[in-house]
Amino acid sequence: MSHQDTPKIYTLKDIEPIVSDPQFAKELIDAIQNGFVAYSQGKFNAAPVQTMGAPPMAPFIDGVENYCAQTCVKSGYITGESHYVIKVASGGHPHPNSGSMQLYSQTTGKFEMLLLDDGLLTELRTAAVGAVAARLLAPNLCVRDANGDNKMCIGILGTGVQARFQVRYLAHVTGCRRIRVWGRTEKNTTQFIKDMEAEGWSICAVESPQHLLEAPDDDWYCPLIVTTTSSREPLLKLTNHGHQRRPVHITCIGSDSTGKIELDPKLVEAADLLVADSRLQTKERGEFEEALRRGLISLDRVIELGELVREKESWRVREDDDRMTIFDSSGVAVQDCIIATMFARKVMQTS
């Protein structure tokens, strides 16, 4: 390869200053929303997702548990845009995230840009779709009681990197700054609380995931719950108390590959509205996979996020809307294309 054919290379050090700008986050949320409309209209061309080192494939190394290291490859393009994108995301507990995004010209096929982002862009585009779902479906989190107090909270399940980004991006779509969090370990939960309090959030821990769904009193009520764990056992369940009576929206982020699950399939069945980033993808990965497999729900009950954006009658706009809604994000390549091309435009404007 000659020097003139070498793609422009940007490392995490180059990428962070641009994507850390609050204006970038606001623009990304809007762009992701519009991108999913294009996806549902058939304007996005996605190649099949490749997953290695995780079920149904074997671990990379014999004797090493799945998910300790795994790689997911997603790729595609929006017809008529400047580039097509190939994203490689690698890593898994206890290892840090790694990966890259590659941009190729749709006109010439030339490899024009390599983003060595160590998974940061994937974290941000995932946080952005959580903000989109909350903007459309979360109950009003700023309602005050008769005493003028606002006791509503955002419930966060998980204490990792994505949990932090979900909280940060939610700040762009809601004025609520109260959080109830559940984490697997006291150490991680304590650190999460310390970190997010430093960013201006009022936050405390709950003893079990179910406390997020069934608040013991009004001071703990979480109309919006975001799940961000890699659990392979349901953490939020439908109890004998029956259907959740108070309005609630649940955004599911963690179940991004086969075998992961955060919600009891019975809870999925009880929801009034089920939304997925991709109806096709939700059959083989994501939070609705098990409920579909058991026959508790049918695929025609699931609408795509891009369809929801266009169906404003399905948004939560009334104060008396007491539905339980669930959005499942397993991640779609359109998100990678949008954030990669956004970064490319920004960096070209500043160079």
Coordinates of C-alpha atoms in Angstrom, one line a residue, residues 12-193:
L12 CA -8.6 7.0 21.5
K13 CA -6.6 10.1 22.5
D14 CA -7.7 11.7 19.3
I15 CA -11.3 10.6 19.5
E16 CA -12.1 11.4 23.2
P17 CA -12.0 15.2 23.0
I18 CA -14.4 15.3 20.1
V19 CA -17.0 12.8 21.4
S20 CA -16.9 14.2 24.9
D21 CA -18.4 17.5 23.9
P22 CA -22.0 17.7 25.2
Q23 CA -23.2 19.0 21.8
F24 CA -21.8 15.9 20.2
A25 CA -24.0 13.8 22.6
K26 CA -27.1 15.8 21.8
E27 CA -26.6 15.5 18.1
L28 CA -25.8 11.8 18.4
I29 CA -29.1 11.1 20.1
D30 CA -31.1 12.8 17.3
A31 CA -29.0 11.1 14.6
I32 CA -29.5 7.7 16.2
Q33 CA -33.2 8.3 16.3
N34 CA -33.3 9.2 12.6
G35 CA -31.0 6.3 11.8
F36 CA -33.5 3.8 13.2
V37 CA -36.2 5.3 11.1
A38 CA -34.0 4.7 8.1
Y39 CA -33.4 1.2 9.3
S40 CA -37.1 0.3 9.7
Q41 CA -37.7 1.8 6.2
G42 CA -35.2 -0.6 4.7
K43 CA -32.7 2.1 3.8
F44 CA -30.0 0.6 6.0
N45 CA -28.1 -2.4 4.6
A46 CA -26.8 -4.7 7.3
A47 CA -24.6 -7.7 7.0
P48 CA -25.2 -10.7 9.3
V49 CA -23.7 -10.2 12.8
Q50 CA -20.6 -12.2 13.6
T51 CA -20.0 -13.3 17.2
M52 CA -16.9 -15.3 18.1
G53 CA -15.8 -16.7 21.5
A54 CA -19.4 -16.8 22.8
P55 CA -22.3 -19.2 22.4
P56 CA -23.2 -20.8 20.1
M57 CA -19.4 -20.9 19.2
A58 CA -16.8 -22.3 21.5
P59 CA -14.5 -20.1 23.7
F60 CA -11.3 -19.0 22.0
I61 CA -9.2 -21.0 24.5
D62 CA -10.1 -24.4 26.0
G63 CA -11.0 -24.2 29.6
V64 CA -11.8 -20.5 29.6
E65 CA -15.4 -19.5 30.4
N66 CA -17.4 -17.9 27.6
Y67 CA -17.6 -14.1 27.7
C68 CA -14.2 -13.8 29.3
A69 CA -13.1 -12.8 25.8
Q70 CA -15.4 -12.4 22.8
T71 CA -15.6 -10.5 19.6
C72 CA -18.6 -9.1 17.7
V73 CA -18.4 -7.8 14.2
K74 CA -21.2 -5.6 12.8
S75 CA -21.2 -3.8 9.5
G76 CA -23.4 -2.1 7.0
Y77 CA -24.3 1.2 5.4
I78 CA -27.2 3.7 4.8
T79 CA -27.8 3.9 1.1
G80 CA -26.4 7.2 -0.4
E81 CA -24.3 8.1 2.7
S82 CA -20.6 8.7 2.4
H83 CA -19.2 5.5 3.9
Y84 CA -19.9 2.0 4.9
V85 CA -18.6 0.9 8.3
I86 CA -17.2 -2.3 9.8
K87 CA -17.1 -2.3 13.6
V88 CA -15.1 -4.9 15.6
A89 CA -15.9 -4.9 19.3
S90 CA -13.9 -7.2 21.5
G91 CA -13.4 -7.8 25.2
G92 CA -15.5 -9.1 28.1
H93 CA -15.2 -9.4 31.9
P94 CA -12.7 -9.2 33.4
H95 CA -10.9 -7.8 30.4
P96 CA -11.2 -4.2 29.2
N97 CA -13.0 -3.3 26.0
S98 CA -11.1 -3.2 22.8
G99 CA -12.0 -2.7 19.1
S100 CA -12.1 -0.4 16.1
M101 CA -14.3 1.1 13.4
Q102 CA -13.3 1.1 9.8
L103 CA -14.7 3.5 7.3
Y104 CA -14.7 2.8 3.5
S105 CA -15.9 5.1 0.8
Q106 CA -19.2 4.0 -0.7
T107 CA -18.1 5.6 -4.0
T108 CA -14.7 4.0 -4.4
G109 CA -14.6 1.3 -1.8
K110 CA -11.3 2.8 -0.5
F111 CA -10.4 2.3 3.2
E112 CA -10.3 5.9 4.3
M113 CA -10.3 6.0 8.1
L114 CA -9.5 3.7 11.0
L115 CA -10.8 4.6 14.5
L116 CA -8.9 2.8 17.2
D117 CA -11.5 3.7 19.8
D118 CA -11.1 0.8 22.3
G119 CA -14.8 0.4 22.3
L120 CA -15.7 3.9 23.3
L121 CA -17.8 4.7 20.2
T122 CA -19.8 1.5 20.8
E123 CA -20.5 2.6 24.4
L124 CA -21.6 6.0 23.3
R125 CA -23.9 4.9 20.5
T126 CA -25.5 2.4 22.9
A127 CA -26.0 5.1 25.5
A128 CA -27.6 7.3 22.8
V129 CA -30.3 4.7 21.9
G130 CA -31.1 4.4 25.6
A131 CA -31.7 8.1 25.6
V132 CA -33.9 7.9 22.5
A133 CA -36.1 5.2 24.1
A134 CA -36.4 7.2 27.4
R135 CA -37.4 10.3 25.4
L136 CA -40.2 8.5 23.7
L137 CA -41.4 6.0 26.4
A138 CA -40.4 7.0 29.9
P139 CA -43.0 8.5 32.2
N140 CA -42.5 12.1 33.3
L141 CA -39.7 11.9 35.9
C142 CA -40.2 15.4 37.1
V143 CA -43.7 15.3 38.5
R144 CA -44.0 16.8 42.0
D145 CA -46.3 15.6 44.8
A146 CA -48.7 17.7 46.9
N147 CA -45.8 19.0 49.0
G148 CA -43.9 20.1 46.0
D149 CA -41.4 17.3 46.2
N150 CA -40.1 15.2 43.3
K151 CA -39.4 11.7 44.6
M152 CA -39.1 9.9 41.4
C153 CA -35.9 8.1 40.5
I154 CA -34.1 6.5 37.6
G155 CA -33.3 2.8 38.4
I156 CA -30.0 1.4 37.1
L157 CA -29.2 -2.3 37.1
G158 CA -25.5 -2.7 36.9
T159 CA -22.4 -0.5 37.8
G160 CA -20.1 -0.9 34.8
V161 CA -19.0 1.4 32.0
Q162 CA -22.3 1.3 30.1
A163 CA -24.3 2.1 33.2
R164 CA -22.3 5.3 33.6
F165 CA -22.8 6.3 30.0
Q166 CA -26.5 5.5 30.1
V167 CA -26.9 7.9 33.1
R168 CA -24.8 10.6 31.4
Y169 CA -26.9 10.4 28.2
L170 CA -30.2 10.4 30.1
A171 CA -29.2 13.8 31.4
H172 CA -29.9 15.1 27.9
V173 CA -33.5 13.9 27.9
T174 CA -34.7 14.2 31.5
G175 CA -34.3 16.7 34.3
C176 CA -34.3 13.9 36.9
R177 CA -31.1 13.6 38.8
R178 CA -32.1 10.9 41.4
I179 CA -30.8 7.4 40.9
R180 CA -31.3 4.0 42.6
V181 CA -28.7 1.5 41.6
W182 CA -28.2 -2.2 42.2
G183 CA -24.8 -3.9 41.6
R184 CA -23.4 -7.3 42.0
T185 CA -20.7 -6.3 44.5
E186 CA -20.6 -3.8 47.2
K187 CA -17.2 -2.5 46.0
N188 CA -18.4 -1.8 42.5
T189 CA -21.6 -0.3 43.7
T190 CA -19.8 2.0 46.2
Q191 CA -17.5 3.2 43.4
F192 CA -20.4 3.8 41.0
I193 CA -22.1 5.9 43.7

